[in-house]
């Protein structure tokens, strides 16, 4: 994920949680829901958690990461399981 993509992600999150317009919130949710559809988005979730200072973006990324890991855990190699476990523990220890 590039910095411009992170800014767009943060904008969608702000819209989702703060916009008074239901149509805008719905469009933002539709854009954000893609993040939790495939395990290939795990690195993007980690990038957001590591680089965004925006609480709503961190919330969306954390929820998407949790969903992705729960659904794909048994399909991950043991090395990836250990990597994601260590990432999660390191993130929580910050």
mmCIF file with all atom_site columns, C-alpha atoms in Angstrom:
data_model
loop_
_atom_site.group_PDB
_atom_site.id
_atom_site.type_symbol
_atom_site.label_atom_id
_atom_site.label_alt_id
_atom_site.label_comp_id
_atom_site.label_asym_id
_atom_site.label_entity_id
_atom_site.label_seq_id
_atom_site.pdbx_PDB_ins_code
_atom_site.Cartn_x
_atom_site.Cartn_y
_atom_site.Cartn_z
_atom_site.occupancy
_atom_site.B_iso_or_equiv
_atom_site.pdbx_formal_charge
_atom_site.auth_seq_id
_atom_site.auth_comp_id
_atom_site.auth_asym_id
_atom_site.auth_atom_id
_atom_site.pdbx_PDB_model_num
ATOM 1  C CA . UNK A 1 1  ? 0.000   0.000   0.000  1.00 0.00 ? 1  UNK A CA 1
ATOM 2  C CA . UNK A 1 2  ? 1.298   3.409   -0.937 1.00 0.00 ? 2  UNK A CA 1
ATOM 3  C CA . UNK A 1 3  ? 0.880   6.579   1.159  1.00 0.00 ? 3  UNK A CA 1
ATOM 4  C CA . UNK A 1 4  ? -1.762  7.881   -1.257 1.00 0.00 ? 4  UNK A CA 1
ATOM 5  C CA . UNK A 1 5  ? -3.730  4.648   -0.847 1.00 0.00 ? 5  UNK A CA 1
ATOM 6  C CA . UNK A 1 6  ? -3.450  4.969   2.936  1.00 0.00 ? 6  UNK A CA 1
ATOM 7  C CA . UNK A 1 7  ? -4.874  8.503   2.741  1.00 0.00 ? 7  UNK A CA 1
ATOM 8  C CA . UNK A 1 8  ? -7.776  7.243   0.611  1.00 0.00 ? 8  UNK A CA 1
ATOM 9  C CA . UNK A 1 9  ? -8.377  4.427   3.099  1.00 0.00 ? 9  UNK A CA 1
ATOM 10 C CA . UNK A 1 10 ? -8.393  6.921   5.980  1.00 0.00 ? 10 UNK A CA 1
ATOM 11 C CA . UNK A 1 11 ? -10.837 9.120   4.057  1.00 0.00 ? 11 UNK A CA 1
ATOM 12 C CA . UNK A 1 12 ? -13.196 6.176   3.555  1.00 0.00 ? 12 UNK A CA 1
ATOM 13 C CA . UNK A 1 13 ? -12.986 5.367   7.266  1.00 0.00 ? 13 UNK A CA 1
ATOM 14 C CA . UNK A 1 14 ? -13.728 8.959   8.239  1.00 0.00 ? 14 UNK A CA 1
ATOM 15 C CA . UNK A 1 15 ? -16.689 8.993   5.896  1.00 0.00 ? 15 UNK A CA 1
ATOM 16 C CA . UNK A 1 16 ? -17.964 5.677   7.235  1.00 0.00 ? 16 UNK A CA 1
ATOM 17 C CA . UNK A 1 17 ? -17.912 6.797   10.852 1.00 0.00 ? 17 UNK A CA 1
ATOM 18 C CA . UNK A 1 18 ? -18.573 10.536  10.684 1.00 0.00 ? 18 UNK A CA 1
ATOM 19 C CA . UNK A 1 19 ? -20.606 11.403  7.594  1.00 0.00 ? 19 UNK A CA 1
ATOM 20 C CA . UNK A 1 20 ? -24.219 12.378  8.206  1.00 0.00 ? 20 UNK A CA 1
ATOM 21 C CA . UNK A 1 21 ? -25.064 11.279  4.637  1.00 0.00 ? 21 UNK A CA 1
ATOM 22 C CA . UNK A 1 22 ? -26.220 7.656   4.489  1.00 0.00 ? 22 UNK A CA 1
ATOM 23 C CA . UNK A 1 23 ? -25.310 7.320   0.807  1.00 0.00 ? 23 UNK A CA 1
ATOM 24 C CA . UNK A 1 24 ? -21.736 8.446   1.476  1.00 0.00 ? 24 UNK A CA 1
ATOM 25 C CA . UNK A 1 25 ? -21.429 6.023   4.410  1.00 0.00 ? 25 UNK A CA 1
ATOM 26 C CA . UNK A 1 26 ? -22.754 3.201   2.264  1.00 0.00 ? 26 UNK A CA 1
ATOM 27 C CA . UNK A 1 27 ? -20.273 3.953   -0.529 1.00 0.00 ? 27 UNK A CA 1
ATOM 28 C CA . UNK A 1 28 ? -17.399 4.098   1.968  1.00 0.00 ? 28 UNK A CA 1
ATOM 29 C CA . UNK A 1 29 ? -18.452 0.799   3.522  1.00 0.00 ? 29 UNK A CA 1
ATOM 30 C CA . UNK A 1 30 ? -18.612 -0.822  0.078  1.00 0.00 ? 30 UNK A CA 1
ATOM 31 C CA . UNK A 1 31 ? -15.055 0.331   -0.633 1.00 0.00 ? 31 UNK A CA 1
ATOM 32 C CA . UNK A 1 32 ? -13.747 -0.835  2.758  1.00 0.00 ? 32 UNK A CA 1
ATOM 33 C CA . UNK A 1 33 ? -15.442 -4.224  2.846  1.00 0.00 ? 33 UNK A CA 1
ATOM 34 C CA . UNK A 1 34 ? -13.117 -5.453  0.098  1.00 0.00 ? 34 UNK A CA 1
ATOM 35 C CA . UNK A 1 35 ? -10.244 -5.376  2.590  1.00 0.00 ? 35 UNK A CA 1
ATOM 36 C CA . UNK A 1 36 ? -11.694 -8.352  4.459  1.00 0.00 ? 36 UNK A CA 1
ATOM 37 C CA . UNK A 1 37 ? -12.519 -10.543 1.465  1.00 0.00 ? 37 UNK A CA 1
ATOM 38 C CA . UNK A 1 38 ? -9.224  -12.327 0.820  1.00 0.00 ? 38 UNK A CA 1
ATOM 39 C CA . UNK A 1 39 ? -6.083  -13.312 2.726  1.00 0.00 ? 39 UNK A CA 1
ATOM 40 C CA . UNK A 1 40 ? -4.078  -11.411 0.107  1.00 0.00 ? 40 UNK A CA 1
ATOM 41 C CA . UNK A 1 41 ? -5.142  -8.215  1.936  1.00 0.00 ? 41 UNK A CA 1
ATOM 42 C CA . UNK A 1 42 ? -3.425  -9.193  5.196  1.00 0.00 ? 42 UNK A CA 1
ATOM 43 C CA . UNK A 1 43 ? -0.288  -7.140  4.356  1.00 0.00 ? 43 UNK A CA 1
ATOM 44 C CA . UNK A 1 44 ? -2.449  -4.083  3.601  1.00 0.00 ? 44 UNK A CA 1
ATOM 45 C CA . UNK A 1 45 ? -4.145  -4.413  6.997  1.00 0.00 ? 45 UNK A CA 1
ATOM 46 C CA . UNK A 1 46 ? -0.742  -4.629  8.658  1.00 0.00 ? 46 UNK A CA 1
ATOM 47 C CA . UNK A 1 47 ? 0.443   -1.572  6.724  1.00 0.00 ? 47 UNK A CA 1
ATOM 48 C CA . UNK A 1 48 ? -2.515  0.463   7.936  1.00 0.00 ? 48 UNK A CA 1
ATOM 49 C CA . UNK A 1 49 ? -1.947  -0.639  11.528 1.00 0.00 ? 49 UNK A CA 1
ATOM 50 C CA . UNK A 1 50 ? 1.753   0.204   11.288 1.00 0.00 ? 50 UNK A CA 1
ATOM 51 C CA . UNK A 1 51 ? 1.461   3.563   9.505  1.00 0.00 ? 51 UNK A CA 1
ATOM 52 C CA . UNK A 1 52 ? -1.906  5.182   10.188 1.00 0.00 ? 52 UNK A CA 1
ATOM 53 C CA . UNK A 1 53 ? -2.413  7.420   13.197 1.00 0.00 ? 53 UNK A CA 1
ATOM 54 C CA . UNK A 1 54 ? -6.146  7.642   12.516 1.00 0.00 ? 54 UNK A CA 1
ATOM 55 C CA . UNK A 1 55 ? -8.182  5.620   15.034 1.00 0.00 ? 55 UNK A CA 1
ATOM 56 C CA . UNK A 1 56 ? -11.012 4.776   12.625 1.00 0.00 ? 56 UNK A CA 1
ATOM 57 C CA . UNK A 1 57 ? -8.537  3.438   10.057 1.00 0.00 ? 57 UNK A CA 1
ATOM 58 C CA . UNK A 1 58 ? -6.843  1.330   12.722 1.00 0.00 ? 58 UNK A CA 1
ATOM 59 C CA . UNK A 1 59 ? -10.219 0.005   13.845 1.00 0.00 ? 59 UNK A CA 1
ATOM 60 C CA . UNK A 1 60 ? -11.267 -1.017  10.336 1.00 0.00 ? 60 UNK A CA 1
ATOM 61 C CA . UNK A 1 61 ? -7.868  -2.572  9.597  1.00 0.00 ? 61 UNK A CA 1
ATOM 62 C CA . UNK A 1 62 ? -7.792  -4.487  12.895 1.00 0.00 ? 62 UNK A CA 1
ATOM 63 C CA . UNK A 1 63 ? -11.294 -5.869  12.350 1.00 0.00 ? 63 UNK A CA 1
ATOM 64 C CA . UNK A 1 64 ? -10.466 -6.859  8.769  1.00 0.00 ? 64 UNK A CA 1
ATOM 65 C CA . UNK A 1 65 ? -7.198  -8.499  9.866  1.00 0.00 ? 65 UNK A CA 1
ATOM 66 C CA . UNK A 1 66 ? -8.978  -10.436 12.612 1.00 0.00 ? 66 UNK A CA 1
ATOM 67 C CA . UNK A 1 67 ? -11.621 -11.639 10.176 1.00 0.00 ? 67 UNK A CA 1
ATOM 68 C CA . UNK A 1 68 ? -9.036  -12.651 7.570  1.00 0.00 ? 68 UNK A CA 1
ATOM 69 C CA . UNK A 1 69 ? -6.860  -14.524 10.047 1.00 0.00 ? 69 UNK A CA 1
ATOM 70 C CA . UNK A 1 70 ? -9.793  -16.334 11.653 1.00 0.00 ? 70 UNK A CA 1
ATOM 71 C CA . UNK A 1 71 ? -11.153 -17.467 8.289  1.00 0.00 ? 71 UNK A CA 1
ATOM 72 C CA . UNK A 1 72 ? -7.832  -18.432 6.722  1.00 0.00 ? 72 UNK A CA 1
ATOM 73 C CA . UNK A 1 73 ? -5.843  -19.658 9.747  1.00 0.00 ? 73 UNK A CA 1
ATOM 74 C CA . UNK A 1 74 ? -6.076  -23.369 8.900  1.00 0.00 ? 74 UNK A CA 1
ATOM 75 C CA . UNK A 1 75 ? -4.998  -22.670 5.317  1.00 0.00 ? 75 UNK A CA 1
ATOM 76 C CA . UNK A 1 76 ? -1.852  -20.786 6.312  1.00 0.00 ? 76 UNK A CA 1
ATOM 77 C CA . UNK A 1 77 ? 1.502   -22.494 6.562  1.00 0.00 ? 77 UNK A CA 1
ATOM 78 C CA . UNK A 1 78 ? 2.926   -22.956 10.038 1.00 0.00 ? 78 UNK A CA 1
ATOM 79 C CA . UNK A 1 79 ? 5.562   -20.326 9.239  1.00 0.00 ? 79 UNK A CA 1
ATOM 80 C CA . UNK A 1 80 ? 2.871   -17.792 8.330  1.00 0.00 ? 80 UNK A CA 1
ATOM 81 C CA . UNK A 1 81 ? 0.882   -18.661 11.443 1.00 0.00 ? 81 UNK A CA 1
ATOM 82 C CA . UNK A 1 82 ? 3.937   -17.982 13.585 1.00 0.00 ? 82 UNK A CA 1
ATOM 83 C CA . UNK A 1 83 ? 4.669   -14.766 11.661 1.00 0.00 ? 83 UNK A CA 1
ATOM 84 C CA . UNK A 1 84 ? 1.134   -13.435 12.168 1.00 0.00 ? 84 UNK A CA 1
ATOM 85 C CA . UNK A 1 85 ? 1.073   -14.521 15.812 1.00 0.00 ? 85 UNK A CA 1
ATOM 86 C CA . UNK A 1 86 ? 4.334   -12.677 16.449 1.00 0.00 ? 86 UNK A CA 1
ATOM 87 C CA . UNK A 1 87 ? 3.085   -9.610  14.548 1.00 0.00 ? 87 UNK A CA 1
ATOM 88 C CA . UNK A 1 88 ? -0.099  -9.516  16.625 1.00 0.00 ? 88 UNK A CA 1
ATOM 89 C CA . UNK A 1 89 ? 1.738   -9.888  19.908 1.00 0.00 ? 89 UNK A CA 1
ATOM 90 C CA . UNK A 1 90 ? 4.272   -7.206  18.933 1.00 0.00 ? 90 UNK A CA 1
ATOM 91 C CA . UNK A 1 91 ? 1.501   -4.855  17.870 1.00 0.00 ? 91 UNK A CA 1
ATOM 92 C CA . UNK A 1 92 ? -0.367  -5.348  21.137 1.00 0.00 ? 92 UNK A CA 1
ATOM 93 C CA . UNK A 1 93 ? 2.805   -4.768  23.147 1.00 0.00 ? 93 UNK A CA 1
ATOM 94 C CA . UNK A 1 94 ? 3.311   -1.305  21.621 1.00 0.00 ? 94 UNK A CA 1
#
